[in-house]
Structure formats: structure tokens, C-alpha cells
Amino acid sequence: MEPDTEATYADYVRRSWPSLVRAAVFLGARPHEAEDLAQTTLVRCYTGWGRVSSAENRDAYVYRMLLNCLRDVRRTRWWKDRQHDVALDGPRTAEPDATDRVAVADAVHRALGGLSKPNREVVVLRYFVQLTERQTAEVLGIPAGTVKSRLSRALAHLAADDHLLDLTGGTR
């Protein structure tokens, strides 16, 4: 890679790393797995930087790569044999003044976990990654109307989710 191109790639990595990791977490990966997925995605970006940088919508192209990496990992035998109820990397300690943020983050993760995989993907890409409906459709390879209908169903499900209702003090 030429020095100018490599500098452009490095700048892209610095800007996109946090949102790629965050998107992977919200798609259901554990934090250390999310970092691995983001790294794998960015390695694939490096090897195909010509295609990535010339893509009409670079972010949609890269988030599609992230989803493909996640799906590849989930197809492996290791993933299928993994225990889902094992605690994450040991106990988590939060600063006393951050308890509300921790409670909100936990409730959001639990609520997103209750969505079907296609609906969770749409919500994460649309609201957490902040792609447009058109970009989300491009990433997922579905029509924009399908994005809208999945969002509608997902938001209705989230509105009635007990984890989120506990935060607001609401009732069903």
C-alpha cells in the first residue's frame, strides 16, 4: 500500500473502530469478541481497501463486512458449543456514580437480546450506528420497506419489553 493510501486507511481505522466495536456488542457479541470482529473487519478492509475506499457508501460496505464476520463466527462449531449462561470475563465493577448508566446499558442489552436476529440487526444499524434506512437496507441486502417494517415490529417489541419498562417505572 502506498504511504498516502495507508495514511487514509489508518485515519479511517481510528475513526471507525469505536463504532464497529459498539455495533458488534449490540449485535450480541461479548466485548472481547466485538473487538476481534472489528479487527477482522478492518483487516479485510485493508486487504480490499481499493474496493472499500471506492464504494459508493463506505460505511454501509464496512458494516456489511462486520455482519458477515459475525455470521462467519456464529457458524463455527466453537460458537454453537459455547455456553451462553457463563458469566462474562469475571465480575464487573462499576464506579458508584455510574450505576444508572450501567443499569440502562444492561436493560438495553437484555431488551435487544429479546429481539429476533433480523430485527436486532436493523435496530443496531439504524439507531446505534445511525445509518439511514437506505444505508441499512444496503448493508443487509434487503429493500428499504423491509427495514421500515422490521423497525416497526422491533420498536413495538422494545416498547413492551419488561427490562425497559423497569427503567421507566411503566406498566403494561
mmCIF file with all atom_site columns, C-alpha atoms in Angstrom:
data_model
loop_
_atom_site.group_PDB
_atom_site.id
_atom_site.type_symbol
_atom_site.label_atom_id
_atom_site.label_alt_id
_atom_site.label_comp_id
_atom_site.label_asym_id
_atom_site.label_entity_id
_atom_site.label_seq_id
_atom_site.pdbx_PDB_ins_code
_atom_site.Cartn_x
_atom_site.Cartn_y
_atom_site.Cartn_z
_atom_site.occupancy
_atom_site.B_iso_or_equiv
_atom_site.pdbx_formal_charge
_atom_site.auth_seq_id
_atom_site.auth_comp_id
_atom_site.auth_asym_id
_atom_site.auth_atom_id
_atom_site.pdbx_PDB_model_num
ATOM 1   C CA . MET A 1 1   ? 0.000   0.000   0.000  1.00 0.00 ? 1   MET A CA 1
ATOM 2   C CA . GLU A 1 2   ? 1.300   3.449   -0.842 1.00 0.00 ? 2   GLU A CA 1
ATOM 3   C CA . PRO A 1 3   ? 2.028   5.842   2.062  1.00 0.00 ? 3   PRO A CA 1
ATOM 4   C CA . ASP A 1 4   ? -0.858  8.218   1.212  1.00 0.00 ? 4   ASP A CA 1
ATOM 5   C CA . THR A 1 5   ? -3.293  5.347   0.894  1.00 0.00 ? 5   THR A CA 1
ATOM 6   C CA . GLU A 1 6   ? -2.036  3.795   4.112  1.00 0.00 ? 6   GLU A CA 1
ATOM 7   C CA . ALA A 1 7   ? -2.471  7.100   5.935  1.00 0.00 ? 7   ALA A CA 1
ATOM 8   C CA . THR A 1 8   ? -6.047  7.337   4.650  1.00 0.00 ? 8   THR A CA 1
ATOM 9   C CA . TYR A 1 9   ? -6.715  3.774   5.805  1.00 0.00 ? 9   TYR A CA 1
ATOM 10  C CA . ALA A 1 10  ? -5.162  4.447   9.246  1.00 0.00 ? 10  ALA A CA 1
ATOM 11  C CA . ASP A 1 11  ? -7.339  7.536   9.667  1.00 0.00 ? 11  ASP A CA 1
ATOM 12  C CA . TYR A 1 12  ? -10.414 5.504   8.733  1.00 0.00 ? 12  TYR A CA 1
ATOM 13  C CA . VAL A 1 13  ? -9.482  2.845   11.308 1.00 0.00 ? 13  VAL A CA 1
ATOM 14  C CA . ARG A 1 14  ? -9.082  5.461   14.070 1.00 0.00 ? 14  ARG A CA 1
ATOM 15  C CA . ARG A 1 15  ? -12.477 6.985   13.287 1.00 0.00 ? 15  ARG A CA 1
ATOM 16  C CA . SER A 1 16  ? -14.434 3.761   12.770 1.00 0.00 ? 16  SER A CA 1
ATOM 17  C CA . TRP A 1 17  ? -13.012 1.470   15.480 1.00 0.00 ? 17  TRP A CA 1
ATOM 18  C CA . PRO A 1 18  ? -15.283 2.574   18.379 1.00 0.00 ? 18  PRO A CA 1
ATOM 19  C CA . SER A 1 19  ? -18.489 2.367   16.356 1.00 0.00 ? 19  SER A CA 1
ATOM 20  C CA . LEU A 1 20  ? -17.568 -1.032  14.873 1.00 0.00 ? 20  LEU A CA 1
ATOM 21  C CA . VAL A 1 21  ? -16.901 -2.466  18.342 1.00 0.00 ? 21  VAL A CA 1
ATOM 22  C CA . ARG A 1 22  ? -20.085 -0.912  19.734 1.00 0.00 ? 22  ARG A CA 1
ATOM 23  C CA . ALA A 1 23  ? -22.152 -2.267  16.833 1.00 0.00 ? 23  ALA A CA 1
ATOM 24  C CA . ALA A 1 24  ? -20.728 -5.766  17.335 1.00 0.00 ? 24  ALA A CA 1
ATOM 25  C CA . VAL A 1 25  ? -21.604 -5.643  21.049 1.00 0.00 ? 25  VAL A CA 1
ATOM 26  C CA . PHE A 1 26  ? -25.151 -4.579  20.298 1.00 0.00 ? 26  PHE A CA 1
ATOM 27  C CA . LEU A 1 27  ? -25.409 -7.339  17.709 1.00 0.00 ? 27  LEU A CA 1
ATOM 28  C CA . GLY A 1 28  ? -24.785 -9.836  20.505 1.00 0.00 ? 28  GLY A CA 1
ATOM 29  C CA . ALA A 1 29  ? -21.016 -10.271 20.762 1.00 0.00 ? 29  ALA A CA 1
ATOM 30  C CA . ARG A 1 30  ? -19.236 -10.046 24.087 1.00 0.00 ? 30  ARG A CA 1
ATOM 31  C CA . PRO A 1 31  ? -16.845 -7.100  24.416 1.00 0.00 ? 31  PRO A CA 1
ATOM 32  C CA . HIS A 1 32  ? -13.688 -9.104  23.668 1.00 0.00 ? 32  HIS A CA 1
ATOM 33  C CA . GLU A 1 33  ? -15.435 -10.862 20.767 1.00 0.00 ? 33  GLU A CA 1
ATOM 34  C CA . ALA A 1 34  ? -16.622 -7.489  19.460 1.00 0.00 ? 34  ALA A CA 1
ATOM 35  C CA . GLU A 1 35  ? -13.039 -6.234  19.369 1.00 0.00 ? 35  GLU A CA 1
ATOM 36  C CA . ASP A 1 36  ? -11.975 -9.382  17.488 1.00 0.00 ? 36  ASP A CA 1
ATOM 37  C CA . LEU A 1 37  ? -14.810 -8.893  14.996 1.00 0.00 ? 37  LEU A CA 1
ATOM 38  C CA . ALA A 1 38  ? -13.941 -5.236  14.457 1.00 0.00 ? 38  ALA A CA 1
ATOM 39  C CA . GLN A 1 39  ? -10.291 -6.169  13.974 1.00 0.00 ? 39  GLN A CA 1
ATOM 40  C CA . THR A 1 40  ? -11.151 -8.904  11.479 1.00 0.00 ? 40  THR A CA 1
ATOM 41  C CA . THR A 1 41  ? -13.399 -6.493  9.610  1.00 0.00 ? 41  THR A CA 1
ATOM 42  C CA . LEU A 1 42  ? -10.663 -3.874  9.431  1.00 0.00 ? 42  LEU A CA 1
ATOM 43  C CA . VAL A 1 43  ? -8.107  -6.449  8.254  1.00 0.00 ? 43  VAL A CA 1
ATOM 44  C CA . ARG A 1 44  ? -10.490 -7.371  5.464  1.00 0.00 ? 44  ARG A CA 1
ATOM 45  C CA . CYS A 1 45  ? -10.847 -3.659  4.714  1.00 0.00 ? 45  CYS A CA 1
ATOM 46  C CA . TYR A 1 46  ? -7.069  -3.374  4.465  1.00 0.00 ? 46  TYR A CA 1
ATOM 47  C CA . THR A 1 47  ? -6.751  -6.273  2.027  1.00 0.00 ? 47  THR A CA 1
ATOM 48  C CA . GLY A 1 48  ? -9.554  -4.874  -0.117 1.00 0.00 ? 48  GLY A CA 1
ATOM 49  C CA . TRP A 1 49  ? -9.024  -1.152  0.521  1.00 0.00 ? 49  TRP A CA 1
ATOM 50  C CA . GLY A 1 50  ? -9.371  -0.343  -3.171 1.00 0.00 ? 50  GLY A CA 1
ATOM 51  C CA . ARG A 1 51  ? -12.938 -1.693  -3.197 1.00 0.00 ? 51  ARG A CA 1
ATOM 52  C CA . VAL A 1 52  ? -13.768 -0.263  0.222  1.00 0.00 ? 52  VAL A CA 1
ATOM 53  C CA . SER A 1 53  ? -12.499 3.235   -0.486 1.00 0.00 ? 53  SER A CA 1
ATOM 54  C CA . SER A 1 54  ? -14.209 3.368   -3.858 1.00 0.00 ? 54  SER A CA 1
ATOM 55  C CA . ALA A 1 55  ? -17.551 2.082   -2.549 1.00 0.00 ? 55  ALA A CA 1
ATOM 56  C CA . GLU A 1 56  ? -20.450 4.452   -3.073 1.00 0.00 ? 56  GLU A CA 1
ATOM 57  C CA . ASN A 1 57  ? -21.313 4.149   0.618  1.00 0.00 ? 57  ASN A CA 1
ATOM 58  C CA . ARG A 1 58  ? -18.184 3.155   2.536  1.00 0.00 ? 58  ARG A CA 1
ATOM 59  C CA . ASP A 1 59  ? -19.909 2.831   5.921  1.00 0.00 ? 59  ASP A CA 1
ATOM 60  C CA . ALA A 1 60  ? -22.619 0.552   4.572  1.00 0.00 ? 60  ALA A CA 1
ATOM 61  C CA . TYR A 1 61  ? -19.955 -1.554  2.854  1.00 0.00 ? 61  TYR A CA 1
ATOM 62  C CA . VAL A 1 62  ? -17.894 -1.889  6.046  1.00 0.00 ? 62  VAL A CA 1
ATOM 63  C CA . TYR A 1 63  ? -20.885 -2.660  8.298  1.00 0.00 ? 63  TYR A CA 1
ATOM 64  C CA . ARG A 1 64  ? -21.893 -5.344  5.820  1.00 0.00 ? 64  ARG A CA 1
ATOM 65  C CA . MET A 1 65  ? -18.390 -6.771  6.242  1.00 0.00 ? 65  MET A CA 1
ATOM 66  C CA . LEU A 1 66  ? -18.831 -6.666  10.035 1.00 0.00 ? 66  LEU A CA 1
ATOM 67  C CA . LEU A 1 67  ? -22.131 -8.537  9.795  1.00 0.00 ? 67  LEU A CA 1
ATOM 68  C CA . ASN A 1 68  ? -20.523 -11.128 7.520  1.00 0.00 ? 68  ASN A CA 1
ATOM 69  C CA . CYS A 1 69  ? -17.659 -11.587 10.006 1.00 0.00 ? 69  CYS A CA 1
ATOM 70  C CA . LEU A 1 70  ? -20.172 -12.040 12.823 1.00 0.00 ? 70  LEU A CA 1
ATOM 71  C CA . ARG A 1 71  ? -22.156 -14.563 10.809 1.00 0.00 ? 71  ARG A CA 1
ATOM 72  C CA . ASP A 1 72  ? -18.968 -16.448 9.904  1.00 0.00 ? 72  ASP A CA 1
ATOM 73  C CA . VAL A 1 73  ? -18.018 -16.737 13.577 1.00 0.00 ? 73  VAL A CA 1
ATOM 74  C CA . ARG A 1 74  ? -21.505 -17.854 14.550 1.00 0.00 ? 74  ARG A CA 1
ATOM 75  C CA . ARG A 1 75  ? -21.379 -20.685 12.013 1.00 0.00 ? 75  ARG A CA 1
ATOM 76  C CA . THR A 1 76  ? -18.388 -22.315 13.670 1.00 0.00 ? 76  THR A CA 1
ATOM 77  C CA . ARG A 1 77  ? -18.668 -25.297 15.946 1.00 0.00 ? 77  ARG A CA 1
ATOM 78  C CA . TRP A 1 78  ? -16.987 -23.319 18.723 1.00 0.00 ? 78  TRP A CA 1
ATOM 79  C CA . TRP A 1 79  ? -19.846 -20.824 18.763 1.00 0.00 ? 79  TRP A CA 1
ATOM 80  C CA . LYS A 1 80  ? -22.522 -23.499 18.774 1.00 0.00 ? 80  LYS A CA 1
ATOM 81  C CA . ASP A 1 81  ? -20.863 -25.299 21.705 1.00 0.00 ? 81  ASP A CA 1
ATOM 82  C CA . ARG A 1 82  ? -20.372 -22.106 23.705 1.00 0.00 ? 82  ARG A CA 1
ATOM 83  C CA . GLN A 1 83  ? -22.209 -21.758 26.989 1.00 0.00 ? 83  GLN A CA 1
ATOM 84  C CA . HIS A 1 84  ? -24.451 -18.698 26.865 1.00 0.00 ? 84  HIS A CA 1
ATOM 85  C CA . ASP A 1 85  ? -25.076 -18.578 30.588 1.00 0.00 ? 85  ASP A CA 1
ATOM 86  C CA . VAL A 1 86  ? -21.410 -18.358 31.625 1.00 0.00 ? 86  VAL A CA 1
ATOM 87  C CA . ALA A 1 87  ? -20.532 -15.039 33.236 1.00 0.00 ? 87  ALA A CA 1
ATOM 88  C CA . LEU A 1 88  ? -18.609 -12.554 31.125 1.00 0.00 ? 88  LEU A CA 1
ATOM 89  C CA . ASP A 1 89  ? -14.841 -12.338 31.822 1.00 0.00 ? 89  ASP A CA 1
ATOM 90  C CA . GLY A 1 90  ? -15.258 -12.200 35.602 1.00 0.00 ? 90  GLY A CA 1
ATOM 91  C CA . PRO A 1 91  ? -17.075 -9.746  37.806 1.00 0.00 ? 91  PRO A CA 1
ATOM 92  C CA . ARG A 1 92  ? -17.725 -6.280  36.526 1.00 0.00 ? 92  ARG A CA 1
ATOM 93  C CA . THR A 1 93  ? -17.265 -3.416  38.878 1.00 0.00 ? 93  THR A CA 1
ATOM 94  C CA . ALA A 1 94  ? -18.790 -0.062  38.158 1.00 0.00 ? 94  ALA A CA 1
ATOM 95  C CA . GLU A 1 95  ? -17.958 3.214   39.725 1.00 0.00 ? 95  GLU A CA 1
ATOM 96  C CA . PRO A 1 96  ? -20.605 4.110   42.292 1.00 0.00 ? 96  PRO A CA 1
ATOM 97  C CA . ASP A 1 97  ? -21.695 7.187   40.372 1.00 0.00 ? 97  ASP A CA 1
ATOM 98  C CA . ALA A 1 98  ? -22.168 5.205   37.158 1.00 0.00 ? 98  ALA A CA 1
ATOM 99  C CA . THR A 1 99  ? -24.813 2.794   38.439 1.00 0.00 ? 99  THR A CA 1
ATOM 100 C CA . ASP A 1 100 ? -27.626 4.383   36.483 1.00 0.00 ? 100 ASP A CA 1
ATOM 101 C CA . ARG A 1 101 ? -25.655 4.129   33.237 1.00 0.00 ? 101 ARG A CA 1
ATOM 102 C CA . VAL A 1 102 ? -24.815 0.508   33.971 1.00 0.00 ? 102 VAL A CA 1
ATOM 103 C CA . ALA A 1 103 ? -28.460 -0.281  34.696 1.00 0.00 ? 103 ALA A CA 1
ATOM 104 C CA . VAL A 1 104 ? -29.581 1.388   31.468 1.00 0.00 ? 104 VAL A CA 1
ATOM 105 C CA . ALA A 1 105 ? -26.906 -0.380  29.419 1.00 0.00 ? 105 ALA A CA 1
ATOM 106 C CA . ASP A 1 106 ? -27.855 -3.725  30.946 1.00 0.00 ? 106 ASP A CA 1
ATOM 107 C CA . ALA A 1 107 ? -31.547 -3.161  30.284 1.00 0.00 ? 107 ALA A CA 1
ATOM 108 C CA . VAL A 1 108 ? -30.845 -2.165  26.672 1.00 0.00 ? 108 VAL A CA 1
ATOM 109 C CA . HIS A 1 109 ? -28.657 -5.245  26.118 1.00 0.00 ? 109 HIS A CA 1
ATOM 110 C CA . ARG A 1 110 ? -31.307 -7.514  27.597 1.00 0.00 ? 110 ARG A CA 1
ATOM 111 C CA . ALA A 1 111 ? -34.070 -5.883  25.561 1.00 0.00 ? 111 ALA A CA 1
ATOM 112 C CA . LEU A 1 112 ? -32.048 -6.161  22.338 1.00 0.00 ? 112 LEU A CA 1
ATOM 113 C CA . GLY A 1 113 ? -31.350 -9.790  23.200 1.00 0.00 ? 113 GLY A CA 1
ATOM 114 C CA . GLY A 1 114 ? -35.105 -10.411 23.149 1.00 0.00 ? 114 GLY A CA 1
ATOM 115 C CA . LEU A 1 115 ? -35.387 -9.332  19.508 1.00 0.00 ? 115 LEU A CA 1
ATOM 116 C CA . SER A 1 116 ? -35.056 -11.704 16.606 1.00 0.00 ? 116 SER A CA 1
ATOM 117 C CA . LYS A 1 117 ? -31.678 -11.547 14.861 1.00 0.00 ? 117 LYS A CA 1
ATOM 118 C CA . PRO A 1 118 ? -33.002 -9.695  11.770 1.00 0.00 ? 118 PRO A CA 1
ATOM 119 C CA . ASN A 1 119 ? -34.852 -7.137  13.905 1.00 0.00 ? 119 ASN A CA 1
ATOM 120 C CA . ARG A 1 120 ? -31.858 -6.624  16.200 1.00 0.00 ? 120 ARG A CA 1
ATOM 121 C CA . GLU A 1 121 ? -29.590 -6.048  13.187 1.00 0.00 ? 121 GLU A CA 1
ATOM 122 C CA . VAL A 1 122 ? -31.941 -3.388  11.833 1.00 0.00 ? 122 VAL A CA 1
ATOM 123 C CA . VAL A 1 123 ? -32.240 -1.594  15.191 1.00 0.00 ? 123 VAL A CA 1
ATOM 124 C CA . VAL A 1 124 ? -28.486 -1.622  15.815 1.00 0.00 ? 124 VAL A CA 1
ATOM 125 C CA . LEU A 1 125 ? -27.587 -0.383  12.343 1.00 0.00 ? 125 LEU A CA 1
ATOM 126 C CA . ARG A 1 126 ? -30.328 2.231   12.234 1.00 0.00 ? 126 ARG A CA 1
ATOM 127 C CA . TYR A 1 127 ? -30.186 3.659   15.751 1.00 0.00 ? 127 TYR A CA 1
ATOM 128 C CA . PHE A 1 128 ? -26.822 2.757   17.295 1.00 0.00 ? 128 PHE A CA 1
ATOM 129 C CA . VAL A 1 129 ? -24.680 3.038   14.173 1.00 0.00 ? 129 VAL A CA 1
ATOM 130 C CA . GLN A 1 130 ? -27.009 5.769   12.857 1.00 0.00 ? 130 GLN A CA 1
ATOM 131 C CA . LEU A 1 131 ? -27.175 4.617   9.263  1.00 0.00 ? 131 LEU A CA 1
ATOM 132 C CA . THR A 1 132 ? -30.069 5.877   7.158  1.00 0.00 ? 132 THR A CA 1
ATOM 133 C CA . GLU A 1 133 ? -32.851 3.490   6.179  1.00 0.00 ? 133 GLU A CA 1
ATOM 134 C CA . ARG A 1 134 ? -31.361 3.261   2.703  1.00 0.00 ? 134 ARG A CA 1
ATOM 135 C CA . GLN A 1 135 ? -27.878 2.520   4.069  1.00 0.00 ? 135 GLN A CA 1
ATOM 136 C CA . THR A 1 136 ? -29.278 -0.081  6.458  1.00 0.00 ? 136 THR A CA 1
ATOM 137 C CA . ALA A 1 137 ? -31.077 -1.737  3.551  1.00 0.00 ? 137 ALA A CA 1
ATOM 138 C CA . GLU A 1 138 ? -27.829 -1.790  1.565  1.00 0.00 ? 138 GLU A CA 1
ATOM 139 C CA . VAL A 1 139 ? -25.891 -3.329  4.446  1.00 0.00 ? 139 VAL A CA 1
ATOM 140 C CA . LEU A 1 140 ? -28.454 -6.067  4.976  1.00 0.00 ? 140 LEU A CA 1
ATOM 141 C CA . GLY A 1 141 ? -29.238 -6.576  1.292  1.00 0.00 ? 141 GLY A CA 1
ATOM 142 C CA . ILE A 1 142 ? -32.965 -6.038  1.784  1.00 0.00 ? 142 ILE A CA 1
ATOM 143 C CA . PRO A 1 143 ? -35.464 -3.465  0.465  1.00 0.00 ? 143 PRO A CA 1
ATOM 144 C CA . ALA A 1 144 ? -35.914 -0.212  2.391  1.00 0.00 ? 144 ALA A CA 1
ATOM 145 C CA . GLY A 1 145 ? -39.544 -1.152  3.022  1.00 0.00 ? 145 GLY A CA 1
ATOM 146 C CA . THR A 1 146 ? -38.388 -4.282  4.841  1.00 0.00 ? 146 THR A CA 1
ATOM 147 C CA . VAL A 1 147 ? -36.145 -2.134  7.020  1.00 0.00 ? 147 VAL A CA 1
ATOM 148 C CA . LYS A 1 148 ? -39.151 0.019   7.922  1.00 0.00 ? 148 LYS A CA 1
ATOM 149 C CA . SER A 1 149 ? -41.388 -2.948  8.739  1.00 0.00 ? 149 SER A CA 1
ATOM 150 C CA . ARG A 1 150 ? -38.685 -4.660  10.818 1.00 0.00 ? 150 ARG A CA 1
ATOM 151 C CA . LEU A 1 151 ? -38.047 -1.414  12.689 1.00 0.00 ? 151 LEU A CA 1
ATOM 152 C CA . SER A 1 152 ? -41.747 -1.027  13.368 1.00 0.00 ? 152 SER A CA 1
ATOM 153 C CA . ARG A 1 153 ? -42.031 -4.547  14.787 1.00 0.00 ? 153 ARG A CA 1
ATOM 154 C CA . ALA A 1 154 ? -38.801 -4.217  16.759 1.00 0.00 ? 154 ALA A CA 1
ATOM 155 C CA . LEU A 1 155 ? -39.777 -0.884  18.298 1.00 0.00 ? 155 LEU A CA 1
ATOM 156 C CA . ALA A 1 156 ? -43.191 -2.243  19.277 1.00 0.00 ? 156 ALA A CA 1
ATOM 157 C CA . HIS A 1 157 ? -41.458 -5.201  20.934 1.00 0.00 ? 157 HIS A CA 1
ATOM 158 C CA . LEU A 1 158 ? -38.977 -2.908  22.726 1.00 0.00 ? 158 LEU A CA 1
ATOM 159 C CA . ALA A 1 159 ? -41.772 -0.604  23.902 1.00 0.00 ? 159 ALA A CA 1
ATOM 160 C CA . ALA A 1 160 ? -43.372 -3.534  25.715 1.00 0.00 ? 160 ALA A CA 1
ATOM 161 C CA . ASP A 1 161 ? -40.114 -5.075  26.985 1.00 0.00 ? 161 ASP A CA 1
ATOM 162 C CA . ASP A 1 162 ? -40.073 -5.627  30.753 1.00 0.00 ? 162 ASP A CA 1
ATOM 163 C CA . HIS A 1 163 ? -36.391 -4.683  31.052 1.00 0.00 ? 163 HIS A CA 1
ATOM 164 C CA . LEU A 1 164 ? -37.026 -1.241  29.621 1.00 0.00 ? 164 LEU A CA 1
ATOM 165 C CA . LEU A 1 165 ? -40.325 -0.806  31.460 1.00 0.00 ? 165 LEU A CA 1
ATOM 166 C CA . ASP A 1 166 ? -38.466 -1.378  34.737 1.00 0.00 ? 166 ASP A CA 1
ATOM 167 C CA . LEU A 1 167 ? -36.304 1.650   33.944 1.00 0.00 ? 167 LEU A CA 1
ATOM 168 C CA . THR A 1 168 ? -39.223 3.922   33.283 1.00 0.00 ? 168 THR A CA 1
ATOM 169 C CA . GLY A 1 169 ? -41.424 2.583   36.034 1.00 0.00 ? 169 GLY A CA 1
ATOM 170 C CA . GLY A 1 170 ? -44.039 1.857   33.386 1.00 0.00 ? 170 GLY A CA 1
ATOM 171 C CA . THR A 1 171 ? -46.550 -0.936  33.317 1.00 0.00 ? 171 THR A CA 1
ATOM 172 C CA . ARG A 1 172 ? -48.007 -2.977  30.536 1.00 0.00 ? 172 ARG A CA 1
#
